[in-house]
PDB file of C-alpha atoms in Angstrom:
ATOM      1  CA  VAL A   1     -15.501 -12.500 -18.026  1.00 56.00           C
ATOM      2  CA  LEU A   2     -13.726  -9.730 -15.619  1.00 62.00           C
ATOM      3  CA  VAL A   3     -17.331  -9.060 -14.247  1.00 65.00           C
ATOM      4  CA  ALA A   4     -17.522 -12.599 -12.944  1.00 63.00           C
ATOM      5  CA  VAL A   5     -14.120 -12.140 -11.295  1.00 62.00           C
ATOM      6  CA  ALA A   6     -15.066  -8.556 -10.004  1.00 69.00           C
ATOM      7  CA  PRO A   7     -18.917  -8.072  -9.903  1.00 71.00           C
ATOM      8  CA  ASP A   8     -18.809  -4.348  -8.923  1.00 73.00           C
ATOM      9  CA  LEU A   9     -17.428  -3.802 -12.730  1.00 69.00           C
ATOM     10  CA  ALA A  10     -21.225  -4.585 -13.824  1.00 69.00           C
ATOM     11  CA  THR A  11     -22.410  -1.191 -12.567  1.00 72.00           C
ATOM     12  CA  ARG A  12     -19.654   0.741 -14.324  1.00 66.00           C
ATOM     13  CA  PHE A  13     -19.815  -1.243 -17.651  1.00 63.00           C
ATOM     14  CA  PRO A  14     -24.004  -1.658 -17.808  1.00 61.00           C
ATOM     15  CA  GLY A  15     -23.268  -2.898 -21.442  1.00 58.00           C
ATOM     16  CA  SER A  16     -21.579  -5.855 -20.223  1.00 61.00           C
ATOM     17  CA  LEU A  17     -23.214  -9.220 -20.963  1.00 53.00           C
ATOM     18  CA  PRO A  18     -24.843 -11.128 -18.250  1.00 58.00           C
ATOM     19  CA  VAL A  19     -22.416 -13.191 -16.180  1.00 57.00           C
ATOM     20  CA  THR A  20     -22.848 -16.895 -16.622  1.00 58.00           C
ATOM     21  CA  ASP A  21     -19.595 -18.306 -15.621  1.00 53.00           C
ATOM     22  CA  TRP A  22     -18.929 -17.261 -12.035  1.00 52.00           C
ATOM     23  CA  ALA A  23     -15.556 -19.247 -11.998  1.00 62.00           C
ATOM     24  CA  PRO A  24     -13.884 -18.501 -15.439  1.00 62.00           C
ATOM     25  CA  ALA A  25     -11.048 -20.425 -16.812  1.00 72.00           C
ATOM     26  CA  THR A  26      -7.767 -18.819 -15.897  1.00 76.00           C
ATOM     27  CA  THR A  27      -6.969 -18.523 -19.649  1.00 83.00           C
ATOM     28  CA  ARG A  28     -10.180 -16.536 -20.370  1.00 80.00           C
ATOM     29  CA  VAL A  29      -9.374 -14.347 -17.324  1.00 81.00           C
ATOM     30  CA  VAL A  30      -6.151 -13.852 -18.865  1.00 86.00           C
ATOM     31  CA  ASP A  31      -7.427 -13.028 -22.260  1.00 86.00           C
ATOM     32  CA  ALA A  32      -9.870 -10.602 -20.788  1.00 84.00           C
ATOM     33  CA  LEU A  33      -7.355  -8.590 -18.805  1.00 86.00           C
ATOM     34  CA  HIS A  34      -4.739  -8.706 -21.723  1.00 88.00           C
ATOM     35  CA  GLU A  35      -7.804  -7.326 -23.865  1.00 86.00           C
ATOM     36  CA  LEU A  36      -8.388  -4.671 -21.326  1.00 85.00           C
ATOM     37  CA  LEU A  37      -4.868  -3.481 -20.818  1.00 87.00           C
ATOM     38  CA  VAL A  38      -4.461  -3.266 -24.702  1.00 86.00           C
ATOM     39  CA  VAL A  39      -7.465  -1.208 -25.261  1.00 85.00           C
ATOM     40  CA  LEU A  40      -6.638   1.129 -22.465  1.00 83.00           C
ATOM     41  CA  ALA A  41      -3.203   1.773 -23.814  1.00 86.00           C
ATOM     42  CA  ASP A  42      -4.207   2.038 -27.342  1.00 85.00           C
ATOM     43  CA  ASP A  43      -4.961   5.818 -27.033  1.00 84.00           C
ATOM     44  CA  ARG A  44      -2.244   6.926 -24.854  1.00 86.00           C
ATOM     45  CA  PRO A  45       0.277   5.516 -22.603  1.00 89.00           C
ATOM     46  CA  GLN A  46      -0.969   4.059 -19.264  1.00 89.00           C
ATOM     47  CA  VAL A  47       0.244   3.345 -15.726  1.00 91.00           C
ATOM     48  CA  LEU A  48      -0.809   0.362 -13.886  1.00 89.00           C
ATOM     49  CA  LEU A  49      -0.100   0.497 -10.033  1.00 91.00           C
ATOM     50  CA  LEU A  50       0.092  -3.440  -8.828  1.00 90.00           C
ATOM     51  CA  ASP A  51       0.158  -2.831  -4.692  1.00 87.00           C
ATOM     52  CA  ASP A  52       1.247  -5.429  -2.160  1.00 85.00           C
ATOM     53  CA  LEU A  53       2.087  -8.383  -4.440  1.00 86.00           C
ATOM     54  CA  GLN A  54       3.181 -10.285  -1.457  1.00 85.00           C
ATOM     55  CA  TRP A  55      -0.679 -10.555  -0.523  1.00 84.00           C
ATOM     56  CA  TRP A  56      -1.895 -12.087  -3.838  1.00 85.00           C
ATOM     57  CA  ASP A  57      -3.231 -15.445  -4.127  1.00 85.00           C
ATOM     58  CA  SER A  58      -1.253 -17.968  -6.515  1.00 84.00           C
ATOM     59  CA  VAL A  59      -4.255 -17.840  -9.138  1.00 84.00           C
ATOM     60  CA  THR A  60      -4.123 -13.968  -9.507  1.00 84.00           C
ATOM     61  CA  GLU A  61      -0.486 -13.888  -9.308  1.00 86.00           C
ATOM     62  CA  ALA A  62      -0.199 -16.477 -12.414  1.00 85.00           C
ATOM     63  CA  ALA A  63      -3.324 -14.668 -14.341  1.00 86.00           C
ATOM     64  CA  VAL A  64      -1.770 -10.839 -14.155  1.00 88.00           C
ATOM     65  CA  TYR A  65       1.934 -12.211 -14.923  1.00 87.00           C
ATOM     66  CA  ALA A  66       0.631 -13.889 -17.891  1.00 88.00           C
ATOM     67  CA  ALA A  67      -1.499 -11.112 -18.927  1.00 89.00           C
ATOM     68  CA  LEU A  68       1.474  -8.574 -18.555  1.00 88.00           C
ATOM     69  CA  ALA A  69       3.820 -11.038 -20.485  1.00 86.00           C
ATOM     70  CA  ARG A  70       1.438 -10.756 -23.337  1.00 87.00           C
ATOM     71  CA  CYS A  71       1.642  -6.697 -23.244  1.00 84.00           C
ATOM     72  CA  ASP A  72       4.783  -6.170 -25.037  1.00 79.00           C
ATOM     73  CA  ALA A  73       3.349  -4.010 -27.858  1.00 70.00           C
ATOM     74  CA  ALA A  74       1.125  -1.973 -25.249  1.00 69.00           C
ATOM     75  CA  ARG A  75       2.307   1.427 -24.039  1.00 85.00           C
ATOM     76  CA  LEU A  76       1.745   0.499 -20.173  1.00 86.00           C
ATOM     77  CA  LEU A  77       4.175   1.057 -17.490  1.00 89.00           C
ATOM     78  CA  VAL A  78       3.617  -1.429 -14.629  1.00 87.00           C
ATOM     79  CA  VAL A  79       4.703  -0.405 -11.017  1.00 89.00           C
ATOM     80  CA  ALA A  80       4.497  -3.170  -8.717  1.00 88.00           C
ATOM     81  CA  THR A  81       5.183  -2.838  -4.972  1.00 86.00           C
ATOM     82  CA  SER A  82       5.720  -5.871  -2.767  1.00 84.00           C
ATOM     83  CA  ARG A  83       7.376  -6.459   0.731  1.00 78.00           C
ATOM     84  CA  GLN A  84       9.347  -9.512  -0.549  1.00 79.00           C
ATOM     85  CA  PRO A  85      11.082 -10.051  -3.683  1.00 78.00           C
ATOM     86  CA  GLN A  86       8.791 -11.188  -6.269  1.00 76.00           C
ATOM     87  CA  PRO A  87      11.202 -13.084  -8.884  1.00 71.00           C
ATOM     88  CA  GLU A  88       8.314 -14.318 -11.145  1.00 76.00           C
ATOM     89  CA  PHE A  89       7.408 -10.851 -11.362  1.00 77.00           C
ATOM     90  CA  PRO A  90       7.866  -9.886 -15.514  1.00 74.00           C
ATOM     91  CA  ALA A  91      10.332  -6.819 -14.611  1.00 76.00           C
ATOM     92  CA  ASP A  92      12.763  -4.922 -16.925  1.00 79.00           C
ATOM     93  CA  GLU A  93      13.926  -3.216 -13.722  1.00 82.00           C
ATOM     94  CA  ALA A  94      13.531  -3.891  -9.964  1.00 81.00           C
ATOM     95  CA  HIS A  95      14.231  -1.421  -7.284  1.00 82.00           C
ATOM     96  CA  ALA A  96      14.821  -2.003  -3.724  1.00 81.00           C
ATOM     97  CA  LEU A  97      13.609   0.700  -1.164  1.00 83.00           C
ATOM     98  CA  LEU A  98      15.854   1.414   1.908  1.00 89.00           C
ATOM     99  CA  PRO A  99      13.938   1.660   5.380  1.00 93.00           C
ATOM    100  CA  LEU A 100      13.419   4.696   6.488  1.00 96.00           C
ATOM    101  CA  THR A 101      15.829   6.734   8.358  1.00 97.00           C
ATOM    102  CA  VAL A 102      15.223   9.061  11.649  1.00 97.00           C
ATOM    103  CA  ALA A 103      15.701  11.551   9.759  1.00 97.00           C
ATOM    104  CA  ASP A 104      12.816  10.179   7.249  1.00 97.00           C
ATOM    105  CA  VAL A 105      10.365   9.668  10.244  1.00 97.00           C
ATOM    106  CA  GLU A 106      10.868  13.066  11.448  1.00 96.00           C
ATOM    107  CA  THR A 107      10.176  14.604   7.613  1.00 96.00           C
ATOM    108  CA  LEU A 108       7.281  12.339   7.606  1.00 94.00           C
ATOM    109  CA  LEU A 109       5.877  13.535  11.257  1.00 94.00           C
ATOM    110  CA  GLN A 110       6.543  16.979  10.476  1.00 95.00           C
ATOM    111  CA  SER A 111       4.897  16.785   6.702  1.00 94.00           C
ATOM    112  CA  ILE A 112       1.322  15.745   9.001  1.00 92.00           C
ATOM    113  CA  ALA A 113       1.823  18.686  11.364  1.00 93.00           C
ATOM    114  CA  ASP A 114       4.354  20.824  13.252  1.00 94.00           C
ATOM    115  CA  ALA A 115       6.702  19.388  15.913  1.00 93.00           C
ATOM    116  CA  ASP A 116       9.774  20.949  17.770  1.00 92.00           C
ATOM    117  CA  ASP A 117      12.955  19.375  17.396  1.00 93.00           C
ATOM    118  CA  ALA A 118      13.199  18.080  21.149  1.00 94.00           C
ATOM    119  CA  MET A 119       9.877  16.076  20.680  1.00 94.00           C
ATOM    120  CA  LEU A 120      10.905  14.669  17.261  1.00 95.00           C
ATOM    121  CA  ASP A 121      14.310  13.923  19.056  1.00 95.00           C
ATOM    122  CA  ARG A 122      12.549  11.997  21.494  1.00 94.00           C
ATOM    123  CA  MET A 123       9.540  10.142  19.123  1.00 94.00           C
ATOM    124  CA  ALA A 124      11.344   9.554  15.855  1.00 96.00           C
ATOM    125  CA  PRO A 125      14.109   6.945  17.148  1.00 96.00           C
ATOM    126  CA  VAL A 126      11.380   5.180  19.285  1.00 95.00           C
ATOM    127  CA  ILE A 127       8.746   5.066  16.191  1.00 95.00           C
ATOM    128  CA  LEU A 128      11.429   3.681  13.796  1.00 96.00           C
ATOM    129  CA  ARG A 129      12.345   0.882  16.155  1.00 94.00           C
ATOM    130  CA  ALA A 130       8.691  -0.194  16.438  1.00 93.00           C
ATOM    131  CA  SER A 131       7.874   0.185  12.567  1.00 92.00           C
ATOM    132  CA  ARG A 132      11.356  -0.967  11.113  1.00 91.00           C
ATOM    133  CA  GLY A 133      11.234   1.944   8.917  1.00 92.00           C
ATOM    134  CA  VAL A 134       8.111   0.645   6.946  1.00 89.00           C
ATOM    135  CA  PRO A 135       6.120   3.961   6.031  1.00 88.00           C
ATOM    136  CA  GLN A 136       2.892   2.266   6.897  1.00 85.00           C
ATOM    137  CA  LEU A 137       4.076   1.160  10.300  1.00 90.00           C
ATOM    138  CA  VAL A 138       5.260   4.375  11.144  1.00 92.00           C
ATOM    139  CA  LEU A 139       1.835   5.942  10.734  1.00 91.00           C
ATOM    140  CA  GLU A 140       0.462   3.006  12.511  1.00 91.00           C
ATOM    141  CA  ALA A 141       2.807   3.614  15.687  1.00 93.00           C
ATOM    142  CA  VAL A 142       1.509   7.197  15.465  1.00 93.00           C
ATOM    143  CA  HIS A 143      -1.814   5.774  15.762  1.00 91.00           C
ATOM    144  CA  TRP A 144      -1.268   3.550  18.349  1.00 92.00           C
ATOM    145  CA  LEU A 145       0.396   6.739  20.629  1.00 94.00           C
ATOM    146  CA  ILE A 146      -2.588   8.622  19.369  1.00 93.00           C
ATOM    147  CA  ASP A 147      -5.240   5.726  20.634  1.00 92.00           C
ATOM    148  CA  ARG A 148      -3.597   5.902  23.947  1.00 93.00           C
ATOM    149  CA  GLY A 149      -3.611   9.587  24.640  1.00 94.00           C
ATOM    150  CA  ALA A 150       0.161   9.796  24.840  1.00 94.00           C
ATOM    151  CA  LEU A 151       0.306  11.984  21.169  1.00 95.00           C
ATOM    152  CA  ALA A 152      -2.533  14.602  19.979  1.00 94.00           C
ATOM    153  CA  LEU A 153      -2.974  16.879  17.057  1.00 92.00           C
ATOM    154  CA  ASN A 154      -3.534  20.340  18.789  1.00 91.00           C
ATOM    155  CA  GLY A 155      -4.369  22.398  15.644  1.00 91.00           C
ATOM    156  CA  ALA A 156      -1.501  22.042  13.094  1.00 92.00           C
ATOM    157  CA  THR A 157       1.042  20.866  15.730  1.00 94.00           C
ATOM    158  CA  TRP A 158       1.974  17.534  17.255  1.00 95.00           C
ATOM    159  CA  GLU A 159       1.600  17.712  21.349  1.00 94.00           C
ATOM    160  CA  LEU A 160       3.216  15.007  23.106  1.00 94.00           C
ATOM    161  CA  ARG A 161       1.070  14.351  26.262  1.00 95.00           C
ATOM    162  CA  ASP A 162       2.537  11.545  27.670  1.00 94.00           C
ATOM    163  CA  GLU A 163       6.054  10.505  27.054  1.00 92.00           C
ATOM    164  CA  THR A 164       6.034   7.471  29.396  1.00 93.00           C
ATOM    165  CA  VAL A 165       4.027   5.702  26.726  1.00 93.00           C
ATOM    166  CA  LEU A 166       6.920   5.878  24.429  1.00 92.00           C
ATOM    167  CA  GLU A 167       8.892   3.006  26.285  1.00 91.00           C
ATOM    168  CA  SER A 168       5.506   0.679  25.096  1.00 91.00           C
ATOM    169  CA  VAL A 169       5.835   1.484  21.297  1.00 91.00           C
ATOM    170  CA  LYS A 170       7.144  -1.691  20.127  1.00 90.00           C
ATOM    171  CA  PRO A 171       6.853  -3.763  17.019  1.00 88.00           C
ATOM    172  CA  GLU A 172       4.393  -6.352  18.544  1.00 85.00           C
ATOM    173  CA  ASN A 173       2.115  -3.251  19.446  1.00 80.00           C
ATOM    174  CA  VAL A 174       2.097  -2.043  16.142  1.00 82.00           C
ATOM    175  CA  ALA A 175       2.892  -4.215  13.384  1.00 67.00           C
ATOM    176  CA  PRO A 176      -0.392  -6.329  13.642  1.00 50.00           C
ATOM    177  CA  ARG A 177      -3.150  -3.560  14.148  1.00 49.00           C
ATOM    178  CA  ARG A 178      -4.667  -3.287  10.974  1.00 48.00           C
ATOM    179  CA  ALA A 179      -2.589  -5.757   8.597  1.00 45.00           C
ATOM    180  CA  GLY A 180      -4.232  -6.098   5.128  1.00 47.00           C
ATOM    181  CA  SER A 181      -5.912  -2.668   5.733  1.00 46.00           C
ATOM    182  CA  PRO A 182      -6.124   0.021   2.761  1.00 43.00           C
ATOM    183  CA  GLY A 183      -3.822   2.175   4.858  1.00 44.00           C
ATOM    184  CA  PRO A 184      -3.799   4.317   7.839  1.00 45.00           C
ATOM    185  CA  ARG A 185      -6.794   6.318   8.825  1.00 46.00           C
ATOM    186  CA  GLY A 186      -7.481   9.942   9.121  1.00 49.00           C
ATOM    187  CA  LEU A 187      -3.711  11.277   9.281  1.00 50.00           C
ATOM    188  CA  VAL A 188      -2.547  11.209   5.449  1.00 43.00           C
ATOM    189  CA  GLN A 189      -5.407  12.739   2.960  1.00 37.00           C
TER     190      GLN A 189
END
Protein backbone atom coordinates (compact mmCIF):
# COMPACT_ATOMS: atom_id res chain seq x y z
CA VAL A 1 0.00 0.00 0.00
CA LEU A 2 2.76 2.48 0.88
CA VAL A 3 4.50 1.75 -2.45
CA ALA A 4 1.33 2.97 -4.18
CA VAL A 5 1.51 6.21 -2.20
CA ALA A 6 5.29 6.61 -2.58
CA PRO A 7 6.51 4.59 -5.62
CA ASP A 8 10.18 5.25 -4.77
CA LEU A 9 9.78 2.82 -1.87
CA ALA A 10 9.64 -0.07 -4.36
CA THR A 11 13.36 0.33 -5.08
CA ARG A 12 14.18 0.21 -1.36
CA PHE A 13 11.90 -2.76 -0.74
CA PRO A 14 12.29 -4.98 -3.82
CA GLY A 15 10.35 -7.79 -2.14
CA SER A 16 7.18 -5.71 -1.98
CA LEU A 17 4.20 -6.95 -3.92
CA PRO A 18 3.43 -5.34 -7.28
CA VAL A 19 1.19 -2.31 -7.01
CA THR A 20 -2.26 -3.00 -8.36
CA ASP A 21 -4.08 -0.15 -6.65
CA TRP A 22 -2.53 3.27 -7.33
CA ALA A 23 -5.13 5.05 -5.21
CA PRO A 24 -5.53 2.88 -2.12
CA ALA A 25 -8.37 3.62 0.27
CA THR A 26 -7.41 5.87 3.15
CA THR A 27 -8.12 3.04 5.60
CA ARG A 28 -5.54 0.83 3.83
CA VAL A 29 -2.98 3.65 3.97
CA VAL A 30 -3.68 4.19 7.68
CA ASP A 31 -3.35 0.46 8.36
CA ALA A 32 -0.08 0.23 6.40
CA LEU A 33 1.41 3.33 8.01
CA HIS A 34 0.38 2.14 11.48
CA GLU A 35 1.93 -1.27 10.84
CA LEU A 36 5.15 0.33 9.57
CA LEU A 37 5.46 2.59 12.63
CA VAL A 38 4.81 -0.27 15.05
CA VAL A 39 7.36 -2.53 13.32
CA LEU A 40 10.00 0.20 13.26
CA ALA A 41 9.54 0.88 16.97
CA ASP A 42 9.40 -2.81 17.91
CA ASP A 43 13.14 -3.34 18.47
CA ARG A 44 14.01 0.04 19.93
CA PRO A 45 12.44 3.46 20.43
CA GLN A 46 12.21 5.62 17.31
CA VAL A 47 11.79 9.31 16.55
CA LEU A 48 9.55 10.38 13.69
CA LEU A 49 10.00 13.94 12.40
CA LEU A 50 7.04 15.44 10.57
CA ASP A 51 8.10 18.79 9.13
CA ASP A 52 6.03 21.70 7.84
CA LEU A 53 2.56 20.39 8.64
CA GLN A 54 1.11 23.64 7.28
CA TRP A 55 1.84 22.34 3.74
CA TRP A 56 0.08 18.98 4.19
CA ASP A 57 -3.10 18.25 2.27
CA SER A 58 -6.18 17.11 4.20
CA VAL A 59 -5.94 13.47 3.04
CA THR A 60 -2.31 13.11 4.19
CA GLU A 61 -3.12 14.86 7.45
CA ALA A 62 -6.09 12.60 8.19
CA ALA A 63 -4.18 9.40 7.35
CA VAL A 64 -1.10 10.27 9.40
CA TYR A 65 -3.13 11.52 12.37
CA ALA A 66 -5.25 8.35 12.34
CA ALA A 67 -2.18 6.10 12.16
CA LEU A 68 -0.48 7.98 15.00
CA ALA A 69 -3.60 7.80 17.14
CA ARG A 70 -3.40 4.00 16.87
CA CYS A 71 0.30 3.87 17.88
CA ASP A 72 -0.29 4.26 21.61
CA ALA A 73 1.76 1.16 22.52
CA ALA A 74 4.63 1.88 20.12
CA ARG A 75 7.84 3.35 21.52
CA LEU A 76 7.65 6.30 19.20
CA LEU A 77 8.47 9.96 19.78
CA VAL A 78 6.80 12.16 17.17
CA VAL A 79 8.19 15.64 16.60
CA ALA A 80 6.16 17.82 14.28
CA THR A 81 6.77 21.35 13.07
CA SER A 82 4.33 23.88 11.69
CA ARG A 83 4.23 27.61 11.24
CA GLN A 84 0.55 27.62 12.24
CA PRO A 85 -1.07 25.85 15.20
CA GLN A 86 -2.37 22.40 14.29
CA PRO A 87 -5.21 21.81 16.79
CA GLU A 88 -6.05 18.40 15.31
CA PHE A 89 -2.52 17.03 15.75
CA PRO A 90 -2.54 14.25 18.39
CA ALA A 91 0.02 15.78 20.76
CA ASP A 92 0.65 15.38 24.45
CA GLU A 93 2.65 18.61 24.45
CA ALA A 94 3.10 21.58 22.16
CA HIS A 95 5.91 24.09 22.32
CA ALA A 96 5.64 27.40 20.56
CA LEU A 97 8.99 28.64 19.32
CA LEU A 98 9.50 32.36 19.46
CA PRO A 99 10.90 34.24 16.48
CA LEU A 100 14.64 34.85 16.46
CA THR A 101 15.99 38.01 18.04
CA VAL A 102 18.74 40.28 16.70
CA ALA A 103 21.21 38.40 18.92
CA ASP A 104 19.97 35.09 17.48
CA VAL A 105 20.44 36.37 13.91
CA GLU A 106 23.97 37.47 14.79
CA THR A 107 24.69 34.03 16.27
CA LEU A 108 23.29 32.32 13.16
CA LEU A 109 25.42 34.47 10.86
CA GLN A 110 28.52 33.83 13.02
CA SER A 111 27.83 30.08 12.90
CA ILE A 112 28.29 30.22 9.12
CA ALA A 113 31.28 32.58 8.94
CA ASP A 114 33.10 35.17 11.04
CA ALA A 115 31.92 38.76 11.00
CA ASP A 116 33.03 41.81 12.91
CA ASP A 117 30.65 43.40 15.40
CA ALA A 118 30.17 46.57 13.34
CA MET A 119 28.99 44.57 10.32
CA LEU A 120 26.67 42.45 12.46
CA ASP A 121 25.23 45.61 14.03
CA ARG A 122 24.37 46.90 10.52
CA MET A 123 23.15 43.61 9.01
CA ALA A 124 21.34 41.71 11.77
CA PRO A 125 18.48 44.19 12.42
CA VAL A 126 17.82 44.53 8.67
CA ILE A 127 17.79 40.76 8.16
CA LEU A 128 15.59 40.30 11.24
CA ARG A 129 12.97 42.76 9.92
CA ALA A 130 12.93 41.09 6.49
CA SER A 131 12.72 37.56 7.90
CA ARG A 132 10.34 38.29 10.78
CA GLY A 133 12.63 36.07 12.86
CA VAL A 134 12.00 32.87 10.87
CA PRO A 135 15.35 31.01 10.63
CA GLN A 136 14.86 29.79 7.05
CA LEU A 137 13.94 33.31 5.96
CA VAL A 138 17.05 34.66 7.69
CA LEU A 139 19.07 32.40 5.41
CA GLU A 140 16.92 33.43 2.43
CA ALA A 141 17.72 37.09 3.21
CA VAL A 142 21.41 36.21 3.30
CA HIS A 143 21.06 34.52 -0.11
CA TRP A 144 19.24 37.56 -1.43
CA LEU A 145 22.17 39.76 -0.34
CA ILE A 146 24.71 37.34 -1.82
CA ASP A 147 22.80 37.14 -5.12
CA ARG A 148 22.98 40.92 -5.43
CA GLY A 149 26.70 41.03 -4.68
CA ALA A 150 26.16 42.96 -1.45
CA LEU A 151 27.41 40.14 0.78
CA ALA A 152 30.05 37.52 0.16
CA LEU A 153 31.99 34.82 1.91
CA ASN A 154 35.68 35.62 1.74
CA GLY A 155 37.25 32.42 3.02
CA ALA A 156 35.72 31.95 6.46
CA THR A 157 34.66 35.59 6.86
CA TRP A 158 31.59 37.57 5.82
CA GLU A 159 32.35 40.57 3.65
CA LEU A 160 29.76 43.34 3.23
CA ARG A 161 30.55 44.67 -0.25
CA ASP A 162 27.63 47.06 -0.80
CA GLU A 163 25.98 48.44 2.32
CA THR A 164 23.46 50.45 0.27
CA VAL A 165 21.67 47.22 -0.71
CA LEU A 166 20.73 46.69 2.95
CA GLU A 167 18.03 49.33 2.48
CA SER A 168 16.33 47.04 -0.09
CA VAL A 169 16.10 43.95 2.14
CA LYS A 170 12.37 43.69 2.75
CA PRO A 171 9.99 40.80 3.54
CA GLU A 172 8.50 40.84 0.04
CA ASN A 173 11.99 40.36 -1.44
CA VAL A 174 12.89 37.49 0.85
CA ALA A 175 9.81 35.41 1.75
CA PRO A 176 8.60 34.29 -1.67
CA ARG A 177 12.03 33.36 -3.06
CA ARG A 178 11.92 29.60 -2.67
CA ALA A 179 8.69 28.93 -0.80
CA GLY A 180 8.26 25.22 -0.33
CA SER A 181 11.90 24.47 -1.07
CA PRO A 182 13.70 21.96 1.14
CA GLY A 183 15.99 24.63 2.51
CA PRO A 184 18.55 27.26 1.79
CA ARG A 185 21.16 26.19 -0.72
CA GLY A 186 24.83 26.05 0.01
CA LEU A 187 25.16 27.88 3.33
CA VAL A 188 24.33 25.14 5.80
CA GLN A 189 25.73 21.67 5.34
